[in-house]
CSV table of C-alpha atoms and ligand atoms in Angstrom, one decimal:
chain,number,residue,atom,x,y,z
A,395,UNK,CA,-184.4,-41.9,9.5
A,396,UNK,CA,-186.8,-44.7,9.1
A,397,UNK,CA,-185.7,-46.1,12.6
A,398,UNK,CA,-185.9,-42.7,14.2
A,399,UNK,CA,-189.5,-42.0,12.9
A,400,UNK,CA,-190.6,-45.8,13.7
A,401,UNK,CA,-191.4,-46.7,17.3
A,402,UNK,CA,-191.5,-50.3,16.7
A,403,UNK,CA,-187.9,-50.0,15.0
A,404,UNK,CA,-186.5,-48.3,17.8
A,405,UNK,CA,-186.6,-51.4,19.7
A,406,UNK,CA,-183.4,-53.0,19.9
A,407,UNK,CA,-184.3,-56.4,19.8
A,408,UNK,CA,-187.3,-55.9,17.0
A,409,UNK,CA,-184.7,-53.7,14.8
A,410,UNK,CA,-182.6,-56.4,15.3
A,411,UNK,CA,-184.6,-58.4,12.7
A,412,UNK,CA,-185.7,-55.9,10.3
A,413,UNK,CA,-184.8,-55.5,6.8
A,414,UNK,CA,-184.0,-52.1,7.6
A,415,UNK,CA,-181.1,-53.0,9.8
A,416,UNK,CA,-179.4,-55.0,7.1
A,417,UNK,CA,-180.1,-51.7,4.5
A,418,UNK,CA,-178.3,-49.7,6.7
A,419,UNK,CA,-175.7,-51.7,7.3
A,420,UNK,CA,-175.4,-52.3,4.1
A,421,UNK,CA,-175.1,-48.3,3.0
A,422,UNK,CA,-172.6,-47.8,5.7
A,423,UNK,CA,-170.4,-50.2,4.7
A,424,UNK,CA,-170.4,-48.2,1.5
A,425,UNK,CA,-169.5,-44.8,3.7
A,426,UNK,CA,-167.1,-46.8,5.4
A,427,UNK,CA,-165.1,-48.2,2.9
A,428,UNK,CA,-165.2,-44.7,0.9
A,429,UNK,CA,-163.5,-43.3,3.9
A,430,UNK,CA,-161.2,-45.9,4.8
A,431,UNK,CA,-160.1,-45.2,0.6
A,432,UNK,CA,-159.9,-41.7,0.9
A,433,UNK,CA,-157.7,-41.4,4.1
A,434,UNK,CA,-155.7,-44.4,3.1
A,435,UNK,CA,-154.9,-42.7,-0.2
A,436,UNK,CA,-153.9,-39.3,1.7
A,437,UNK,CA,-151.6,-41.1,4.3
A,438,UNK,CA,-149.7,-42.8,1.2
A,439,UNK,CA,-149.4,-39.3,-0.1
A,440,UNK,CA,-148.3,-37.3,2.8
A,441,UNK,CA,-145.5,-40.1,3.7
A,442,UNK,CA,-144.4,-39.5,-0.5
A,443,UNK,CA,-144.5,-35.7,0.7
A,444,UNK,CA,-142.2,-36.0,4.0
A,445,UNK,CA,-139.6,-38.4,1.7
A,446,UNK,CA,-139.6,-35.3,-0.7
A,447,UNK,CA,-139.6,-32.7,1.8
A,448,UNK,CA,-136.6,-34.5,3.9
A,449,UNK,CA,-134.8,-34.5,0.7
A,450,UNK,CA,-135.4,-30.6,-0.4
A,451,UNK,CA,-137.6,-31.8,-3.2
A,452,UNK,CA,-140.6,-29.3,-1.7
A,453,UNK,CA,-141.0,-25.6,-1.3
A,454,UNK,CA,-141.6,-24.5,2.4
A,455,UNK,CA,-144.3,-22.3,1.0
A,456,UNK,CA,-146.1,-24.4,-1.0
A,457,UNK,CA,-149.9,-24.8,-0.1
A,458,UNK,CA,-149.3,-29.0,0.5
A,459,UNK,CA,-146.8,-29.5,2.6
A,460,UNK,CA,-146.4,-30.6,6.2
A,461,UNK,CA,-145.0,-27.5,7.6
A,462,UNK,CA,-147.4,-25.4,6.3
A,463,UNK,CA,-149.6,-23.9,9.3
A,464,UNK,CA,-152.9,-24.2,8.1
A,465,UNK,CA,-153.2,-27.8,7.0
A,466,UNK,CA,-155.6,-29.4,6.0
A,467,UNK,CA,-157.8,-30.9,8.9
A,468,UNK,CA,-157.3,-34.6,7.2
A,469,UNK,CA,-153.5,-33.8,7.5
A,470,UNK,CA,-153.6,-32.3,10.8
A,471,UNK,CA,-155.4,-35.3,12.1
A,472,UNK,CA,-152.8,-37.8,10.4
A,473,UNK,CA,-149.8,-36.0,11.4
A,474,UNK,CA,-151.1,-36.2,15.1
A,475,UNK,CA,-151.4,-39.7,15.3
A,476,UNK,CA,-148.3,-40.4,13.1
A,477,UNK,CA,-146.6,-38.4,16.1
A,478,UNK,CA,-148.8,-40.0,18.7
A,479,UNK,CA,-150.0,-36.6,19.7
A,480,UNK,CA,-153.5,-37.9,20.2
A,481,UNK,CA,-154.5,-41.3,21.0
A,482,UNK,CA,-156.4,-41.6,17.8
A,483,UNK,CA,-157.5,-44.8,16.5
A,484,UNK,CA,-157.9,-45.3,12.8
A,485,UNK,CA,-161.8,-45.3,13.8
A,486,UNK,CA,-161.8,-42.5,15.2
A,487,UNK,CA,-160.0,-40.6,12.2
A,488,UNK,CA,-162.9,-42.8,10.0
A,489,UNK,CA,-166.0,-41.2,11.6
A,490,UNK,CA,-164.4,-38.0,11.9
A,491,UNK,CA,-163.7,-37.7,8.1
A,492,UNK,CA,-167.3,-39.3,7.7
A,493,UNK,CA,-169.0,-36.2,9.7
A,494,UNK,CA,-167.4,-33.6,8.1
A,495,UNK,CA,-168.3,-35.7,4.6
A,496,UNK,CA,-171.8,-35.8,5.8
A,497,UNK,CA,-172.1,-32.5,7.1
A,498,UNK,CA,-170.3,-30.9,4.4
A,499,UNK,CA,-171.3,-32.4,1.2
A,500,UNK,CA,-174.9,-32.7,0.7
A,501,UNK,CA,-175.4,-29.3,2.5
A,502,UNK,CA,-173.2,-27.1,0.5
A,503,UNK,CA,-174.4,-29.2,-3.0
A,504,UNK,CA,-177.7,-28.5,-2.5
A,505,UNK,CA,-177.9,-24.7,-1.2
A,506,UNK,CA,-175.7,-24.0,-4.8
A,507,UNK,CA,-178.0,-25.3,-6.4
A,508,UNK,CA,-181.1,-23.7,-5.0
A,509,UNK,CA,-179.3,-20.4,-5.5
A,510,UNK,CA,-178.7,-21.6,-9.4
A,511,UNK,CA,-183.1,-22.2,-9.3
A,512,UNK,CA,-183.2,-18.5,-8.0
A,513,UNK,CA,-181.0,-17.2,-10.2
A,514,UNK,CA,-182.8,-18.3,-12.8
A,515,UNK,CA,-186.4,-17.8,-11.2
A,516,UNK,CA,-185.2,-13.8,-10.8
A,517,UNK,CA,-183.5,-12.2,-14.0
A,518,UNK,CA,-183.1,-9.2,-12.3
A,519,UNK,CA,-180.8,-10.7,-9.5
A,520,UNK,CA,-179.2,-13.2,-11.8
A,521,UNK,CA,-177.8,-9.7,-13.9
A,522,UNK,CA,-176.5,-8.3,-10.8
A,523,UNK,CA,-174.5,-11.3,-10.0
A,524,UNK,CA,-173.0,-11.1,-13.3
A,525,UNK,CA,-172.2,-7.4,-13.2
A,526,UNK,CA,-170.4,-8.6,-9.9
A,527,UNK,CA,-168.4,-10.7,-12.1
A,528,UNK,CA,-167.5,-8.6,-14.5
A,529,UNK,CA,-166.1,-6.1,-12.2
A,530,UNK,CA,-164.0,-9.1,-10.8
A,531,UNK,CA,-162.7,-10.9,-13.4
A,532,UNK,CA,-163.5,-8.9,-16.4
A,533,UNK,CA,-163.5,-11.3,-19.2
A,534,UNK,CA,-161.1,-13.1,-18.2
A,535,UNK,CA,-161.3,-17.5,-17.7
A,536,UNK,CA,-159.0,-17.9,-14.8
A,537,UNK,CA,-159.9,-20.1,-11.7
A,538,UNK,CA,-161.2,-17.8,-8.7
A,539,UNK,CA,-158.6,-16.7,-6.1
A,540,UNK,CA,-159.6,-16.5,-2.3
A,541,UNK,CA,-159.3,-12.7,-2.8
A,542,UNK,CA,-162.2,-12.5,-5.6
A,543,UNK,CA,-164.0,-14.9,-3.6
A,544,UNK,CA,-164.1,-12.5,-0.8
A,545,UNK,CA,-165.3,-10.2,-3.0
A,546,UNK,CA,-168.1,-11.2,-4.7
A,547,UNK,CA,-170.2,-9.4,-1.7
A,548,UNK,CA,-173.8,-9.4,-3.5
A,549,UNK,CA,-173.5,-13.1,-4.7
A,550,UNK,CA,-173.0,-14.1,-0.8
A,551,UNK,CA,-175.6,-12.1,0.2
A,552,UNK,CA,-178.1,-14.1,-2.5
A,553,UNK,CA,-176.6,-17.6,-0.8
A,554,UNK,CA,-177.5,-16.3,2.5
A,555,UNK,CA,-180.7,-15.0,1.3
A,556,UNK,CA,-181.5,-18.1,-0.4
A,557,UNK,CA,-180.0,-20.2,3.0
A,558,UNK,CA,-182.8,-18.2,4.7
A,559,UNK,CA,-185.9,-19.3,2.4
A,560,UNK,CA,-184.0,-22.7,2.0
A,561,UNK,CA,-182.2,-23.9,5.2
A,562,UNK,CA,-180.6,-26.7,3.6
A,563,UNK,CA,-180.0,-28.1,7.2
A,564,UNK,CA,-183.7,-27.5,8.0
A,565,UNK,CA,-183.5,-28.3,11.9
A,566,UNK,CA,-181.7,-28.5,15.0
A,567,UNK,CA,-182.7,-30.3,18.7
A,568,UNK,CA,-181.5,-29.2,21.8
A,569,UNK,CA,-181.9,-30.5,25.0
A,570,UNK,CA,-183.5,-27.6,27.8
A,571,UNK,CA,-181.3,-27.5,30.5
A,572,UNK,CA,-183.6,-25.4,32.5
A,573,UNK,CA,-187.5,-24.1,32.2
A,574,UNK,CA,-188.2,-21.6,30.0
A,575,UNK,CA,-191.2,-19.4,30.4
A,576,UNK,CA,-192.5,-18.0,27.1
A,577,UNK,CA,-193.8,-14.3,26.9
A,578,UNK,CA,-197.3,-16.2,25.9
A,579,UNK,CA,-197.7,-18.2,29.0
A,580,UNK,CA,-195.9,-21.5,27.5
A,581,UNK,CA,-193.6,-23.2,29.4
A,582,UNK,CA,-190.9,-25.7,28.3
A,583,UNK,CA,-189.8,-28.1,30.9
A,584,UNK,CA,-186.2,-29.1,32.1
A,585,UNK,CA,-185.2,-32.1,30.2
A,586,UNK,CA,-187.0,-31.9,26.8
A,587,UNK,CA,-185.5,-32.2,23.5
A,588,UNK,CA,-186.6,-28.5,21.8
A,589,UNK,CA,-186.7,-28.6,17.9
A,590,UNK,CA,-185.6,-25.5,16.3
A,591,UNK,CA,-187.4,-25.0,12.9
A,592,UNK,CA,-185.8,-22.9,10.5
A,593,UNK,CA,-188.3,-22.9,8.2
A,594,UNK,CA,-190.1,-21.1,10.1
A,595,UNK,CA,-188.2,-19.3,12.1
A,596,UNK,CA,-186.5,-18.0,9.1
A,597,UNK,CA,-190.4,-16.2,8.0
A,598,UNK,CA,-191.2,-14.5,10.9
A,599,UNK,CA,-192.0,-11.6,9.8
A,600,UNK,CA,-190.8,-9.4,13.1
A,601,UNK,CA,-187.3,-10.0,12.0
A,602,UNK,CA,-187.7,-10.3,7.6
A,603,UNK,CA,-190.8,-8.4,6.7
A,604,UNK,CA,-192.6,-10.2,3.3
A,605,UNK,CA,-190.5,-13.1,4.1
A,606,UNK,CA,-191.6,-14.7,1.0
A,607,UNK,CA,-189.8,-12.1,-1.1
A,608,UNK,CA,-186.4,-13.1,-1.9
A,609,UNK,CA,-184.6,-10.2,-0.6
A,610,UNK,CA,-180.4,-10.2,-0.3
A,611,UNK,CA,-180.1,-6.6,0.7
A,612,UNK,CA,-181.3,-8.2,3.7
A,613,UNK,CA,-177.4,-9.2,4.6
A,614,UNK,CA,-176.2,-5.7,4.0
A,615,UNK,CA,-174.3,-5.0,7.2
A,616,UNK,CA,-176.7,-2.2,8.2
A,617,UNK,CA,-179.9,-4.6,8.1
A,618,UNK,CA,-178.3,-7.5,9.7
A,619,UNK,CA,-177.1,-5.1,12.7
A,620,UNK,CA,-181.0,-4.3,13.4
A,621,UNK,CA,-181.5,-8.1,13.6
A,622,UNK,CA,-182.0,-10.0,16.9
A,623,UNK,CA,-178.8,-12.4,16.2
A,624,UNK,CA,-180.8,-15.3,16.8
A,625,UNK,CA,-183.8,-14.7,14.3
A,626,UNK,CA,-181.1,-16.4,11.1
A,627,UNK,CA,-179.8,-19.6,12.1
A,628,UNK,CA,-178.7,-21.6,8.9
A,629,UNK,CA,-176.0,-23.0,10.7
A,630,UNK,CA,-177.2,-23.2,13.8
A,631,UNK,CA,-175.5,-21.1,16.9
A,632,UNK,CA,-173.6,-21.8,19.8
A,633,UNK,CA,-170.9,-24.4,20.9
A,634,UNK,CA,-172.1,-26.8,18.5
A,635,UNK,CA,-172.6,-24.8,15.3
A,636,UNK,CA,-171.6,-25.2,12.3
A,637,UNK,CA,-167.7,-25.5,11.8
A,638,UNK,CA,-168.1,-25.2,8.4
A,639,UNK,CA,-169.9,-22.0,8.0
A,640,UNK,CA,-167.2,-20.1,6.5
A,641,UNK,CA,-166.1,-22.6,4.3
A,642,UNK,CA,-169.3,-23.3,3.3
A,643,UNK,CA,-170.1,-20.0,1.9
A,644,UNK,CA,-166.5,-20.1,0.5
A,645,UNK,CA,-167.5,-23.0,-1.6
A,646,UNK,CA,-170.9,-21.9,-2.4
A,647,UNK,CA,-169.6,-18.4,-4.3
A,648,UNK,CA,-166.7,-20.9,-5.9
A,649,UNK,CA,-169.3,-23.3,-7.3
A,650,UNK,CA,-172.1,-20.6,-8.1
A,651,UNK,CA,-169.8,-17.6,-9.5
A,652,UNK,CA,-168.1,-20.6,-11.8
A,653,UNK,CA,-171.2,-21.6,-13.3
A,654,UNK,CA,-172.4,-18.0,-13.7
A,655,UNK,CA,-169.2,-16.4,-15.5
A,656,UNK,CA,-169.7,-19.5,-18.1
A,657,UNK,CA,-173.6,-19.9,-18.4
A,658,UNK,CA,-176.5,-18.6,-18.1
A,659,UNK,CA,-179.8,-20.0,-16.0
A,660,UNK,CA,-183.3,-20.2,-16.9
A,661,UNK,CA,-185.5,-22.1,-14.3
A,662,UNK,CA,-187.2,-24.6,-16.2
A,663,UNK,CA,-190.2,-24.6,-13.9
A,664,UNK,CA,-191.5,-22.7,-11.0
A,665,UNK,CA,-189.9,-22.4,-7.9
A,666,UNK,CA,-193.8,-22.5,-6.0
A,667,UNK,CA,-194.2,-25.8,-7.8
A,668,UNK,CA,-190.5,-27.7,-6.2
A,669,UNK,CA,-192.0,-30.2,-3.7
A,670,UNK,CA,-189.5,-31.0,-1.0
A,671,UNK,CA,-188.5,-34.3,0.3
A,672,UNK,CA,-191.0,-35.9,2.6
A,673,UNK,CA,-188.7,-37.4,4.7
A,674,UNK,CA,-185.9,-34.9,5.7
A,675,UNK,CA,-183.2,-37.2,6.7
A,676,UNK,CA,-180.3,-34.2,7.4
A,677,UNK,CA,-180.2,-32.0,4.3
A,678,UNK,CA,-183.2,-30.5,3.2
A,679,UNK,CA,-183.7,-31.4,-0.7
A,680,UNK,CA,-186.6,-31.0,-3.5
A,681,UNK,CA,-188.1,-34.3,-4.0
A,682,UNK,CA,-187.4,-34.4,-8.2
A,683,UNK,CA,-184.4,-32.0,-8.3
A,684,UNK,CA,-184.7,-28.5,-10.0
A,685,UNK,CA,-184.8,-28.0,-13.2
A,686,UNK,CA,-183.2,-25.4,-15.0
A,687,UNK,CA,-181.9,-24.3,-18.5
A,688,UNK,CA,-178.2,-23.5,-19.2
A,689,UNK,CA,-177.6,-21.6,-21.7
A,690,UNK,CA,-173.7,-21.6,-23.3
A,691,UNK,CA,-173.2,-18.4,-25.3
A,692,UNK,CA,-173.5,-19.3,-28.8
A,693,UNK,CA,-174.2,-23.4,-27.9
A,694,UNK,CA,-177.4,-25.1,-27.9
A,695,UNK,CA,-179.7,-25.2,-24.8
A,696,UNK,CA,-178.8,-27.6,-22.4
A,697,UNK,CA,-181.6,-28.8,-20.3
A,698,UNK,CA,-180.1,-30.0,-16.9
A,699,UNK,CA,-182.0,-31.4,-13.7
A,700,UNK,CA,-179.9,-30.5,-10.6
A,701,UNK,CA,-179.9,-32.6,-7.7
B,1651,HEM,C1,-174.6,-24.6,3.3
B,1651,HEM,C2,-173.9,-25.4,4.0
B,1651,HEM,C3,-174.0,-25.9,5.4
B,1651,HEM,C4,-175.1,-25.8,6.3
B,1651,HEM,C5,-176.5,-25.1,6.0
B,1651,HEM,C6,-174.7,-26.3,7.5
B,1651,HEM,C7,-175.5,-26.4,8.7
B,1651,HEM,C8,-175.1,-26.9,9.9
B,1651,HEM,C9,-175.9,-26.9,11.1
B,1651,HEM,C10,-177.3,-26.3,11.2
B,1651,HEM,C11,-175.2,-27.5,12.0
B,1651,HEM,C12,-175.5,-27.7,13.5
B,1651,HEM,C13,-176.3,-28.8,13.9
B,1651,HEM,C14,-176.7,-28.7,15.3
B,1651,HEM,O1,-176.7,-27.6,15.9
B,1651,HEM,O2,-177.1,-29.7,15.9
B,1651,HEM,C15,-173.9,-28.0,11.4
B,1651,HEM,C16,-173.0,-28.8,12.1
B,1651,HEM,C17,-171.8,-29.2,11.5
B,1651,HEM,N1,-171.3,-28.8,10.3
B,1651,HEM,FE1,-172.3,-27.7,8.9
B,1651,HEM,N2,-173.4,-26.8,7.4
B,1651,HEM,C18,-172.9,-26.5,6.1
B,1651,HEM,C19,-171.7,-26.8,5.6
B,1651,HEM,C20,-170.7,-27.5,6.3
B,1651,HEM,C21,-169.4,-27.7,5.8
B,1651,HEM,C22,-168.9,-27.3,4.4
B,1651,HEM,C23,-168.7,-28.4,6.7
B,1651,HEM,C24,-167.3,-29.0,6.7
B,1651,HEM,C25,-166.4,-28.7,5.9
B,1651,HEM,C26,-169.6,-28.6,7.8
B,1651,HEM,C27,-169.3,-29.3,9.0
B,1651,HEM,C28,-170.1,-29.4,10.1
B,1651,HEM,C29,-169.7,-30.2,11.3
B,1651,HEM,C30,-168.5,-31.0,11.5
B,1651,HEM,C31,-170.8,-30.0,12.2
B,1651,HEM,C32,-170.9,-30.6,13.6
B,1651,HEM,C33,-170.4,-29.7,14.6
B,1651,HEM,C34,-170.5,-30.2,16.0
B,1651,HEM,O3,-171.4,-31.1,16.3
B,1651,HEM,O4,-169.8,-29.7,16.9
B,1651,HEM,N3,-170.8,-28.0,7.6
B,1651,HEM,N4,-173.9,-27.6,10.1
């Protein structure tokens, strides 16, 4: 981020010499040899897999295997190459696991965690969420199932809500293929990189009238239907969305409906007074964490900073 914002940086030959160089290098040779660990690890397992699935050992319907037809998209990419389907190098596999590690970590870590600051900010909201629960899983402890996941309809309406104040992927570029007249008289030429802001597309008020008012019944079918389907674009839109997007909101009612059916949140300060991360470098994040208060039935308060 610092070479992108830098003009002197971008300069090969002056970059070439900087400290900065030798940071990054250094930090990616941390992503790298994650990567290198994590796919290693899964190709020793899948090859432990096919030895027990040649011998019987494994259910045809279990939710690991090889024959299974939605694997996972580590597995899929493995077992292509293995079968030299694709003329994948081991790099290649490597910075595809690293993109969807980039893309899909940070993002979905921190829009749980400003819907936990909003929970607690908004009693109100935070008790229908619970209701929610309660008419889902009742008292009961158990781990969510994809079914109850699908529906816990209010509490993805408050992540999209909350995706709307806080785009955790707060931009987009694209490149203007062609000239765009505006309806006031601007004109974007052929050629130029066009920065999409979500923060502020996201509080127009046309499309979400009182856009500061944190609002989910703005997701009810009916209201999205009125929308222009360009005027919410968390995860961007065309050929190069978001591949994640269903996942991601998957994960986020997984991660937030968990820590809701056990505890309770209190924001332990203002959201007005979270100052956000000068530099954005891809996920849009609050510059000290957020702070709020979980409260354990019965236990002690816990103070926690989220980050
Ligand atoms: C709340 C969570 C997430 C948000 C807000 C988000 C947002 C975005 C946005 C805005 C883009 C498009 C960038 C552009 O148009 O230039 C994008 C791309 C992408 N996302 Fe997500 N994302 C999230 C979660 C995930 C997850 C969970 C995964 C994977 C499991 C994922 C994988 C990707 C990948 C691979 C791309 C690049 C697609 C391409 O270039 O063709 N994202 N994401």
């Amino acid at each position: 981020m610092q070479r992108y914002l830098s003009p002197i940086l971008r300069v090969d030959f002056l970059y070439k010499f900087s400290s900065v160089k030798k940071r990054t290098e250094q930090a990616a040779k941390i992503v790298e040899d994650y990567t290198s660990k994590v796919i290693e690890e899964r190709r020793n397992y899948l090859k432990t897999l096919k030895e027990a699935e040649s011998f019987g050992d494994v259910e045809e319907n279990n939710n690991v295997g090889l024959r299974r037809k939605n694997m996972a998209f580590i597995d899929t990419l493995l077992k292509a190459q293995e079968e030299n389907r694709c003329l994948m190098t081991d790099k290649d596999i490597r910075d595809q696991v690293s993109t969807f590690k980039a893309a899909g970590n940070d993002t979905v870590t921190a829009a749980s965690c400003w819907t936990l600051l909003i929970k607690g900010t908004y009693p109100e909201i935070q008790k229908k969420v619970v209701d929610e629960l309660h008419q889902v899983f009742g008292s009961s402890k158990r781990a969510p199932t994809m079914n109850d996941l699908a529906e816990l309809k209010y509490l993805e309406r408050c992540i999209k809500e909350t995706l709307r104040l806080y785009s955790t992927f707060p931009f987009f570029k694209r490149q203007i293929r062609e000239y765009i007249h505006f309806h006031d008289g601007l004109v974007a030429p052929a050629g130029v990189t066009a920065s999409i802001n979500l923060f502020m597309l996201h509080r127009d008020p046309e499309h979400f009238p009182d856009p500061e008012r944190f609002d989910p019944d703005r997701f009810l079918p009916e209201n999205c239907a009125r929308r222009h389907p360009h005027s919410y674009l968390p995860f961007s839109a065309g050929p190069r969305n978001c591949i994640g997007q269903k996942f991601a909101l998957l994960e986020g009612n997984a991660v937030v409906s968990t820590v809701l059916r056990h505890l309770e949140v209190e924001a332990a300060q203002s959201i007005d007074e979270v100052k956000i991360e000068h530099q954005v470098a891809l996920v849009m994040k609050p510059q000290n964490g957020l702070k709020v208060r979980l409260r354990d039935r019965g236990a002690d308060d816990l103070k926690l900073r989220l980050n």
